[in-house]
XYZ file of C-alpha atoms in Angstrom:
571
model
C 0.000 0.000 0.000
C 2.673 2.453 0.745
C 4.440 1.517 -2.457
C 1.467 2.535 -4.435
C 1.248 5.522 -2.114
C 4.232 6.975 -3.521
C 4.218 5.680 -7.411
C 0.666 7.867 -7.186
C 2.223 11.217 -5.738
C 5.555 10.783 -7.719
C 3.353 10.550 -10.775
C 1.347 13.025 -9.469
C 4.437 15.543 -9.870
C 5.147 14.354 -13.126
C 1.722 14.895 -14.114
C 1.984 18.449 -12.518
C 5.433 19.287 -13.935
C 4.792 18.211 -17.424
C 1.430 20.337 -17.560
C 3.247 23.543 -16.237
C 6.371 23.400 -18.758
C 3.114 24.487 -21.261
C 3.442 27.891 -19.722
C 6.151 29.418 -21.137
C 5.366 33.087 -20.442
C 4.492 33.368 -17.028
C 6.416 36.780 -15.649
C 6.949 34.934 -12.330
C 9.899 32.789 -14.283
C 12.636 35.178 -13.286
C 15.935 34.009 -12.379
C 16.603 35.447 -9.327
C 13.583 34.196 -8.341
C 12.191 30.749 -7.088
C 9.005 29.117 -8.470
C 7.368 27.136 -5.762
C 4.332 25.524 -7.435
C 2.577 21.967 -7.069
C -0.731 19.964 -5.528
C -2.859 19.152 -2.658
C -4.094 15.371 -4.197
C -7.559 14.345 -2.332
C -8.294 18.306 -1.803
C -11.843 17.568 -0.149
C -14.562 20.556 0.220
C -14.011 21.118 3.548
C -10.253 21.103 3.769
C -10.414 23.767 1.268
C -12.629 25.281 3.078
C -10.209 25.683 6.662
C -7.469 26.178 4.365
C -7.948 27.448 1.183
C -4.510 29.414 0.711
C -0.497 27.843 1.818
C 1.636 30.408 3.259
C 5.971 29.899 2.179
C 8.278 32.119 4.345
C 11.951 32.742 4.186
C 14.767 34.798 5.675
C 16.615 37.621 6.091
C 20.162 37.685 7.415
C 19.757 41.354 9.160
C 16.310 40.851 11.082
C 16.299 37.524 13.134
C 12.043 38.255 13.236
C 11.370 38.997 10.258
C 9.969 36.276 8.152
C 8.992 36.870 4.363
C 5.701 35.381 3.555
C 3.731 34.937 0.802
C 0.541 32.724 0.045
C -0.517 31.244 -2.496
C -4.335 30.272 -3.026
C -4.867 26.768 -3.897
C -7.087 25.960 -7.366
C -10.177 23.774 -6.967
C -8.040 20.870 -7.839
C -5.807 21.789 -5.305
C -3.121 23.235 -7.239
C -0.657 25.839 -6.344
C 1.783 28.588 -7.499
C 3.652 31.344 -5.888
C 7.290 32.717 -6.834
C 9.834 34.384 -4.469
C 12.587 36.135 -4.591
C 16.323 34.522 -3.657
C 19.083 36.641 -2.337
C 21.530 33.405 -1.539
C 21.866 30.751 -3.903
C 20.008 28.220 -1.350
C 17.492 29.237 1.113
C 15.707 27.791 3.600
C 12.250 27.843 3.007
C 8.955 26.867 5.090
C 5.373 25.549 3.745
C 2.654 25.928 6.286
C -0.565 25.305 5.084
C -2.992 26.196 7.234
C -1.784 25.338 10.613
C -2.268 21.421 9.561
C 0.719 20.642 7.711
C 4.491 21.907 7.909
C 7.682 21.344 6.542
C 11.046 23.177 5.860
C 12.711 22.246 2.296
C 15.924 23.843 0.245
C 15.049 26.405 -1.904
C 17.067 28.208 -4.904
C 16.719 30.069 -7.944
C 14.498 27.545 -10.766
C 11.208 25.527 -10.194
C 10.521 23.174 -7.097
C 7.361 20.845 -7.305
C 5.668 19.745 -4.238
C 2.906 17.011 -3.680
C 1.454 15.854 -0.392
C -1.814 14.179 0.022
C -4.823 15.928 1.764
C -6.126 12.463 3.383
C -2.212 11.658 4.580
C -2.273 15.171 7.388
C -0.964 13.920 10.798
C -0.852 10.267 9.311
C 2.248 10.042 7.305
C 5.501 9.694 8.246
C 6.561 11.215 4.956
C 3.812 13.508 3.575
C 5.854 15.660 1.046
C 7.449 14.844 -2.167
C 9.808 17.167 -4.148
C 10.486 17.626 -7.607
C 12.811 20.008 -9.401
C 15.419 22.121 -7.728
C 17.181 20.541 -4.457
C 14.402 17.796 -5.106
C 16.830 14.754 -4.109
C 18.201 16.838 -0.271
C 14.277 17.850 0.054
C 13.093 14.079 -0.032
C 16.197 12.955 2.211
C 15.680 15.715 4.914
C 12.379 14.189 6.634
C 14.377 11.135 7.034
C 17.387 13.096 8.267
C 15.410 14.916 11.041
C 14.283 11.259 12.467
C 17.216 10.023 12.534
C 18.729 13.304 13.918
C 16.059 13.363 16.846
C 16.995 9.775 17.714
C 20.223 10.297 18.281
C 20.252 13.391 20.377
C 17.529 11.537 22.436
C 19.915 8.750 23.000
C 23.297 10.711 23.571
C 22.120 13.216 26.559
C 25.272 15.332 27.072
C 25.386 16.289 23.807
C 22.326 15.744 22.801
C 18.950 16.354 24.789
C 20.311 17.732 27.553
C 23.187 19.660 26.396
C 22.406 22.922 27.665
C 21.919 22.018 31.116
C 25.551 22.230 31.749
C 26.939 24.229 28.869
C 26.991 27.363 30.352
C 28.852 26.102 33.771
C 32.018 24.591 31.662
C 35.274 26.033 31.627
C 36.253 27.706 28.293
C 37.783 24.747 26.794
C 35.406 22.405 28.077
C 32.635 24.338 26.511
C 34.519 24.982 22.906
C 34.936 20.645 22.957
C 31.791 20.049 23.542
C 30.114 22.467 21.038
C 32.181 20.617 18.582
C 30.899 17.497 19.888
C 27.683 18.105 19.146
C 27.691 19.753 15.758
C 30.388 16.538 14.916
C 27.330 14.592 16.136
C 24.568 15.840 14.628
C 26.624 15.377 10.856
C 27.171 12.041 12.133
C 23.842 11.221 11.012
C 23.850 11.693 7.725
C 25.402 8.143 6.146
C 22.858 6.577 8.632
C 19.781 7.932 7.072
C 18.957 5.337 4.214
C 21.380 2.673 3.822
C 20.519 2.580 0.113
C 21.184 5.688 -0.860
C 24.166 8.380 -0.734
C 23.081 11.734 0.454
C 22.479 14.288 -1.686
C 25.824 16.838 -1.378
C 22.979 19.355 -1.156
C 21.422 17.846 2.019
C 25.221 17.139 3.134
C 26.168 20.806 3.088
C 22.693 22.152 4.505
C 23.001 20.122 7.190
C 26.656 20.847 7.907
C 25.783 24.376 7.715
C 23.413 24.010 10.526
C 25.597 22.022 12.552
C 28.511 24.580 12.477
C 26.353 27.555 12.841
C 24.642 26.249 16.029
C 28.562 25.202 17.347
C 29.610 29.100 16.745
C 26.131 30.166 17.792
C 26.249 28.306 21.138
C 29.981 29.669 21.555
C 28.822 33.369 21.367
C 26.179 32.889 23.450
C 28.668 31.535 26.260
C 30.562 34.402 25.459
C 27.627 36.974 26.101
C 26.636 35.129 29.191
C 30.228 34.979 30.911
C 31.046 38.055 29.851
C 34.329 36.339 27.844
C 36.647 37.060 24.869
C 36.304 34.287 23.803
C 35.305 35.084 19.831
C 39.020 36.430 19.298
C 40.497 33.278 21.404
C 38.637 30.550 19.293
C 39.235 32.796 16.176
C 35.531 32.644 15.808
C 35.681 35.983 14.099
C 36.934 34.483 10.863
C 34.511 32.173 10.836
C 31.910 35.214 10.187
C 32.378 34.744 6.559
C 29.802 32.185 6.480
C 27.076 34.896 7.202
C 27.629 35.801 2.978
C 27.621 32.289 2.030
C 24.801 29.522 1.249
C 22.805 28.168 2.483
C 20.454 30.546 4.668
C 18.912 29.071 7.014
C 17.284 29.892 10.456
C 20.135 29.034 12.467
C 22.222 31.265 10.544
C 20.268 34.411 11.361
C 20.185 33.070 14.908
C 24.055 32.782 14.520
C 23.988 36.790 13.218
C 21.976 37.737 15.793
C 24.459 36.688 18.173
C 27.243 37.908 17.338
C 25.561 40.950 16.706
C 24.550 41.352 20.391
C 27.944 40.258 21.230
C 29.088 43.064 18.887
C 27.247 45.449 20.824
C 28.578 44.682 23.800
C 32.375 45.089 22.363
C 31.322 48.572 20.931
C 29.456 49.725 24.082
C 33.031 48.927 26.072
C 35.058 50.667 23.242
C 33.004 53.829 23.692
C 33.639 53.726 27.369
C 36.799 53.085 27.443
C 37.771 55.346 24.207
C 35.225 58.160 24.210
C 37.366 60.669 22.193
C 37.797 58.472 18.890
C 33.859 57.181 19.304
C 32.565 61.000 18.810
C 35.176 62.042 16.189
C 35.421 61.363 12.471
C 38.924 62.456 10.611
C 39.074 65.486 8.913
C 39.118 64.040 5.495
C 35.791 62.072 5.906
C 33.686 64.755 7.192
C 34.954 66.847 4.465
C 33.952 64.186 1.758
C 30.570 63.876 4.095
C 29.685 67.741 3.485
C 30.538 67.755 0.291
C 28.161 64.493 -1.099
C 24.944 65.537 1.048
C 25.405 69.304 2.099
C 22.664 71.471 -0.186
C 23.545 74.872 -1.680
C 27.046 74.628 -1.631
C 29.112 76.832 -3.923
C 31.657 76.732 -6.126
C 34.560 78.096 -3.655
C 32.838 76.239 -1.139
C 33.403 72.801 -2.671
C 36.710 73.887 -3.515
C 37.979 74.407 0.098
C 36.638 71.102 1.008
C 38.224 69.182 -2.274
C 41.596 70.887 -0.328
C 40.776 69.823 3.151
C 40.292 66.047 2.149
C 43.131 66.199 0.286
C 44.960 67.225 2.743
C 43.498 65.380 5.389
C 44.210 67.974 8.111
C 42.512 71.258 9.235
C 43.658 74.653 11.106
C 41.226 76.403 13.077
C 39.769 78.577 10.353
C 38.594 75.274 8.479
C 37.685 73.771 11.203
C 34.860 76.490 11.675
C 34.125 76.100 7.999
C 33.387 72.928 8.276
C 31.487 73.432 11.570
C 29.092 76.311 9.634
C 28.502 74.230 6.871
C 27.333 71.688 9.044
C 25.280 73.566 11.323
C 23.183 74.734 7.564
C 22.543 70.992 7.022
C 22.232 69.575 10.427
C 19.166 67.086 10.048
C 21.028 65.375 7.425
C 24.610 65.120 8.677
C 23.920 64.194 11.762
C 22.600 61.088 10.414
C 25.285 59.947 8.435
C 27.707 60.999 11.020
C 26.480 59.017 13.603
C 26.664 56.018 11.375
C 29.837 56.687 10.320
C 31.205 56.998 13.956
C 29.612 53.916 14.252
C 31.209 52.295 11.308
C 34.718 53.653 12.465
C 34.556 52.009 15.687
C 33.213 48.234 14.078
C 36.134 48.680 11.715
C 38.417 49.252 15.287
C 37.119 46.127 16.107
C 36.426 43.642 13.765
C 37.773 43.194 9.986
C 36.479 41.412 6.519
C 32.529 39.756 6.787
C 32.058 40.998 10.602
C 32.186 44.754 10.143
C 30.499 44.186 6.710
C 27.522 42.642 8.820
C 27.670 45.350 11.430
C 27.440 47.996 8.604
C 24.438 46.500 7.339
C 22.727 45.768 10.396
C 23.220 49.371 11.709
C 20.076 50.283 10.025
C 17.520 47.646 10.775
C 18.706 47.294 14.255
C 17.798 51.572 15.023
C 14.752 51.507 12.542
C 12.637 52.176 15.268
C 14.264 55.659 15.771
C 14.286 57.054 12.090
C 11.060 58.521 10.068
C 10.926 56.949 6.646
C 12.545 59.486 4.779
C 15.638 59.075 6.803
C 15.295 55.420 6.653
C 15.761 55.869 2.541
C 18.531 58.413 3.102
C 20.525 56.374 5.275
C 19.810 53.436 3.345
C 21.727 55.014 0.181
C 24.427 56.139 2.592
C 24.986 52.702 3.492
C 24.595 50.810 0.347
C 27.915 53.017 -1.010
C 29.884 51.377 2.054
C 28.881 47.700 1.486
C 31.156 45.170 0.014
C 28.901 41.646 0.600
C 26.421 41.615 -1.996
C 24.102 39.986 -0.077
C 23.900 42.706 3.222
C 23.239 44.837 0.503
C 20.324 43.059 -1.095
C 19.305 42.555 2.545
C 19.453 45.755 4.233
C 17.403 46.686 0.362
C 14.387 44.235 0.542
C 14.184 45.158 4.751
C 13.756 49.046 3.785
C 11.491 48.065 0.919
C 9.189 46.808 2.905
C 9.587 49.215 5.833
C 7.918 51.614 3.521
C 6.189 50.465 1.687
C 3.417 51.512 4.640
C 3.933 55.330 3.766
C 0.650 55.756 3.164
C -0.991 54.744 6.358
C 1.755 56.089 8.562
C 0.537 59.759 6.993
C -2.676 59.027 7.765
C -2.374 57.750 11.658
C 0.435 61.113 11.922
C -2.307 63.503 10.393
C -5.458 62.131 12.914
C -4.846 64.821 15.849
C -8.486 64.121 17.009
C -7.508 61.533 19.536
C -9.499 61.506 23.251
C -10.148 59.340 26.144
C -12.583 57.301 24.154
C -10.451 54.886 21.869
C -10.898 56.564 18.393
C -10.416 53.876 15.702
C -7.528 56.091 13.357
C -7.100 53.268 10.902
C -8.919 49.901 10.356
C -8.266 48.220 13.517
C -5.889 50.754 15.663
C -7.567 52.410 18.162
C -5.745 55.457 19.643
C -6.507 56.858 23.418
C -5.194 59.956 25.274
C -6.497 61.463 28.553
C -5.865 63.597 31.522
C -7.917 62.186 33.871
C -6.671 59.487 36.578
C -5.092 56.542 35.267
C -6.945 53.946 37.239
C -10.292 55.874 36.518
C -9.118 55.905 32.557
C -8.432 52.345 32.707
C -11.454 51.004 34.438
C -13.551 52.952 31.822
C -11.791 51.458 29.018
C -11.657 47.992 30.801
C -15.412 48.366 30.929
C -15.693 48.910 27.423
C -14.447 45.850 26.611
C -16.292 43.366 29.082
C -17.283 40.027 27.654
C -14.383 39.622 25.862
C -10.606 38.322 26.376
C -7.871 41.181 26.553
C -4.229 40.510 26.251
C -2.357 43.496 28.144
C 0.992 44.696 26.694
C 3.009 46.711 28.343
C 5.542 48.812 26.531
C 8.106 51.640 26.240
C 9.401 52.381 22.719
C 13.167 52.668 24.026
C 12.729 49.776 25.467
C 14.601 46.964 23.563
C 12.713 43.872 25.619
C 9.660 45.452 24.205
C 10.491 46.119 21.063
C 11.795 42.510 20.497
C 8.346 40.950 21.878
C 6.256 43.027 19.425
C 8.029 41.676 16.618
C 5.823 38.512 16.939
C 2.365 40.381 18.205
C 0.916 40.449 14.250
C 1.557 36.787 13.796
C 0.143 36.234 17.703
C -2.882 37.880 16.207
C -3.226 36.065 13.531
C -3.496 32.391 15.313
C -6.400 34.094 18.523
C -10.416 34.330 17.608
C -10.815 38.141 16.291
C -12.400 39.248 19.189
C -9.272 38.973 21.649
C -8.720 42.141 22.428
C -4.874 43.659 22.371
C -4.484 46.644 24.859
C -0.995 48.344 24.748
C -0.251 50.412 27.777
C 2.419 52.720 26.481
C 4.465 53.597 29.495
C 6.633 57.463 29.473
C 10.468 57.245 29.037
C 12.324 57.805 31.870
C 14.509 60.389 30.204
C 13.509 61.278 27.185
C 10.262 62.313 25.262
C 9.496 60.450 22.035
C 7.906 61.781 18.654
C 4.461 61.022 18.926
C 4.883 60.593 15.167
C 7.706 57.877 15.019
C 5.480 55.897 17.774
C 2.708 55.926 15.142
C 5.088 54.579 12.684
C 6.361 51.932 14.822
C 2.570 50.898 15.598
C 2.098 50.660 11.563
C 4.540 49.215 10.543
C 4.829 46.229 12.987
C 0.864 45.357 12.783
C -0.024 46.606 16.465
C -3.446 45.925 15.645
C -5.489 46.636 18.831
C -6.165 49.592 21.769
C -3.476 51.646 22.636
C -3.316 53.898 25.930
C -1.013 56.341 25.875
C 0.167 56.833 29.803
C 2.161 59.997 31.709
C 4.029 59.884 34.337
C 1.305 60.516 36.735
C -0.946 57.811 35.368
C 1.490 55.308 35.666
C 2.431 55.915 39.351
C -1.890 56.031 39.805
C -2.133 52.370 38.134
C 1.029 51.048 39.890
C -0.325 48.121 41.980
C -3.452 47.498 39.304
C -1.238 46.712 36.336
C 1.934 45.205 38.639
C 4.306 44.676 37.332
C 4.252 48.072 35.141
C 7.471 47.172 33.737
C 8.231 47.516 29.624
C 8.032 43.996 28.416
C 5.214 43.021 30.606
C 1.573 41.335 29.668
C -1.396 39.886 31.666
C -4.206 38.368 30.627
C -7.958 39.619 31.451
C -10.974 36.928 31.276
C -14.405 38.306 29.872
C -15.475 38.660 33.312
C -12.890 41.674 33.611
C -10.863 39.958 36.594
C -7.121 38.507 35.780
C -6.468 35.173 34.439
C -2.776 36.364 34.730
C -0.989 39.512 35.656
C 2.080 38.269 34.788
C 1.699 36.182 31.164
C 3.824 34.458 28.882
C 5.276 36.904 26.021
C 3.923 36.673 22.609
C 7.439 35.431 21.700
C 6.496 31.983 23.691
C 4.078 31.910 21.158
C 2.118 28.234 21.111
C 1.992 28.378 25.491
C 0.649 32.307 25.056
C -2.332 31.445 22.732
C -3.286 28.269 24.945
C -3.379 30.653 27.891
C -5.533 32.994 26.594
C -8.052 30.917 24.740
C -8.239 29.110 28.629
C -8.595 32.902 30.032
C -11.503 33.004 27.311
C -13.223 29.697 28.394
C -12.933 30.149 32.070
């Protein structure tokens, strides 16, 4: 029976493949570009129904929560197609169709065919089948994850329980056994059919995960013992696999690492070196004024051709410089804060590290720029970028960063905000008020009696928070529609926001939901209500209006978050 299983869906993808080579002028067929398209076989009415469209995601190297999705909407015969773009040669890519099925396959640039069987959901040990590009690493990998997850089940110290007692070993002890396991987890690879060779495709992705979680686990005992031990292991070098294929997951975990590791390093260089972290030389801020100063003159661009070729500057040019920058201060203060940034990566790290850092600059402070200096910096930055790939990157990030213009001028222009929540777009409901906080809050609280409310508590400088809303859209997406999300905007300590880059933030990251904009004096009024009323904070409210929790799971624990509050909602 399973013999005939297969002969069916393999034919099925012939069937499918030879039908589509017919179409020979579909725009999608772009090089850069890969063509996912195939069949549900035994698409019944009603799965259709629960799931009419499959959603395919991929990465980006600079944003470790981002995940590019598109869906495709299945056919009545349960046929699919849906292109996307490739910035690596090889990509990770994931198929979730509906919440019912999963899987992750190899993508790159050309055609992949995929056929799984609507009856086979949550029976099959192998439900998809690949044609096409990567076809023969995408069939092996099922079988490669079983044999994997045996393995590390069976083999504790390195495998299951690993992490219990990573963090505790010396430094040599720890670099051994992160080598251990990634040696072990390749290990697996002639054991997974002893009929067939794997595929050098499936042999390199899963090497590439293997030695991206060994430098991955090595930063993070770095970060957490506060050690140098990147330049020690001469894990810096090993950086140049964030430009090469495949992408995967566990590569932008690895980035993300040593990007907060980074951080750290530049935070103690500015400390301990605060003269060169606020200075530029001469020669670049000359070369700076002259490319994105407006109105400059003839003489004026003269005497700053001299003072870069030079490289030096007296007094007198000094204040030349200083007057011309004080005439264009919005803009140079933008690229001269990256550029002091850039100097002091560059003091740091060399070759694919600081080429990383230079791209990440931009995504990682996002929050802090208006769109128009998101583009501006964005050109800056491109002109200092060697990988190929950061720059594609840090491109397709600021693409779709605003690509929301539209809205964001619309929630900026809406002054008419009061006490009541005022619904400013579809779904965002703004709220302002002078009264008491805890007599504000009841009154909204009230408002929304009968139905489940998820509490977020937030400040916009406050990285914990930011990082948790990253995942607050796709929360959304898996809770009944009439959850309610209530963000509790708590006041800087030290510093007062643009009320118009806060509306952008909410935009662009999806903050669908109410939004309570707190002073100082509110918050001190709703202290022991909403404890803790810390930034990166939630609780969850039953329909009765009393807590379920006043101190719940973050969205970023996403599957235990959603089971608490659909509980709140049936208590």
């Amino acid at each position: 029976m399973r013999f005939i299983l297969l002969t069916v869906i393999l034919a099925g993808i012939s069937l499918y493949s030879f039908a589509s080579k017919g179409n020979t002028t579909n725009p999608l067929a772009a090089t850069d570009s890969l063509i996912i398209q195939g069949k549900i076989l035994n698409l019944t009415g009603r799965l259709y129904r629960q799931a009419p469209n499959i959603t395919f995601s991929r990465n980006n190297i600079l944003q470790p929560q981002l995940e590019l999705s598109k869906q495709a909407a299945l056919a009545a015969d349960g046929s699919f197609r849906v292109s996307l773009p490739m910035i690596y040669n090889q990509e990770e890519i994931y198929l979730d169709y509906g919440g019912k099925a999963f899987t992750t396959f190899l993508g790159s640039p050309g055609t992949v065919e995929i056929v799984f069987d609507g009856d086979s959901i949550q029976k099959a040990k192998k439900l998809f089948y690949f044609a096409g590009v990567n076809a023969a690493a995408n069939n092996q990998y099922s079988a490669y994850l079983a044999e994997e997850n045996k393995i590390l089940s069976t083999n504790t110290v390195l495998g299951s329980k690993f992490y219990e007692t990573f963090w505790d070993k010396s430094t040599d002890e720890a670099i051994r056994t992160a080598a251990g396991r990634a040696e072990l987890r390749t290990s697996v690879l002639p054991r997974i059919n002893a009929n067939t060779i794997p595929d050098p495709s499936l042999s390199k992705w899963v090497t590439s995960l293997a030695e991206d979680e060994r430098i991955q686990n090595l930063y993070e005992y770095s970060l957490s013992n506060r050690l140098e031990l990147a330049r020690t292991s001469a894990l810096i070098d090993s950086l140049k696999r964030l430009q090469k294929a495949p992408l995967t997951a566990q590569k932008v975990t690895l980035a993300n690492r040593f990007g907060n590791y980074a951080d750290q390093k530049v935070e103690e260089k500015k400390y301990n070196n605060p003269s060169r972290s606020s200075s530029l030389p001469v020669r670049l801020m000359a070369s700076l004024i002259k490319n994105n100063a407006s109105k400059l003159t003839g003489t004026e661009i003269a005497r700053l051709d001299d003072i870069a070729v030079k490289g030096i500057a007296e007094k007198t040019e000094l204040d030349f410089i200083n007057q011309l920058y004080a005439k264009n201060e919005a803009v140079l203060n933008l690229l001269f804060a990256y550029e002091r940034e850039s100097r002091t990566y560059s003091d740091l790290f060399d070759s694919t590290a600081r080429e990383f850092l230079k791209a990440r600059y931009l995504p990682k402070n996002f929050y802090k720029y208006t769109y128009p200096q998101q583009i501006l910096l964005s050109k800056h930055i491109q002109g200092r970028l060697s990988v190929p790939q950061f720059g594609q990157s840090l491109d397709e990030i600021v693409n779709i960063e605003v690509k929301d213009s539209a809205n964001i001028k619309k929630m900026s222009a809406f002054k008419d905000i009061r006490a009541e929540p005022t619904e400013t777009l579809p779904g965002y409901y703004l709220s302002v008020s002078n009264e008491r906080g805890t007599t504000w809050l009841n009154r909204v609280l009230d408002k929304y009696k009968g139905k489940t409310i998820y509490m977020i508590k937030w400040n916009f400088e406050d990285a914990k928070s930011r990082e948790e809303l990253e995942y607050i859209a796709s929360l959304q997406a898996q809770l009944p529609e009439d959850v309610v999300f209530l963000y509790i905007h708590l006041p800087a300590d030290d510093m007062v926001v643009s009320d118009d880059l806060v509306k952008q933030y909410i935009v662009r990251h999806r903050l669908k939901g109410v939004h309570l904009f707190l002073n100082s004096d509110q918050t001190m009024d709703l202290l022991f209500k909403l404890n803790p009323i810390e930034p990166g904070t939630f609780a969850i409210l039953k329909p009765n209006g009393k807590y379920s929790s006043k101190n719940a799971l973050a969205p970023s624990a996403m599957e235990k978050t959603i089971q608490a509050i659909l509980q709140a909602g049936s208590k």
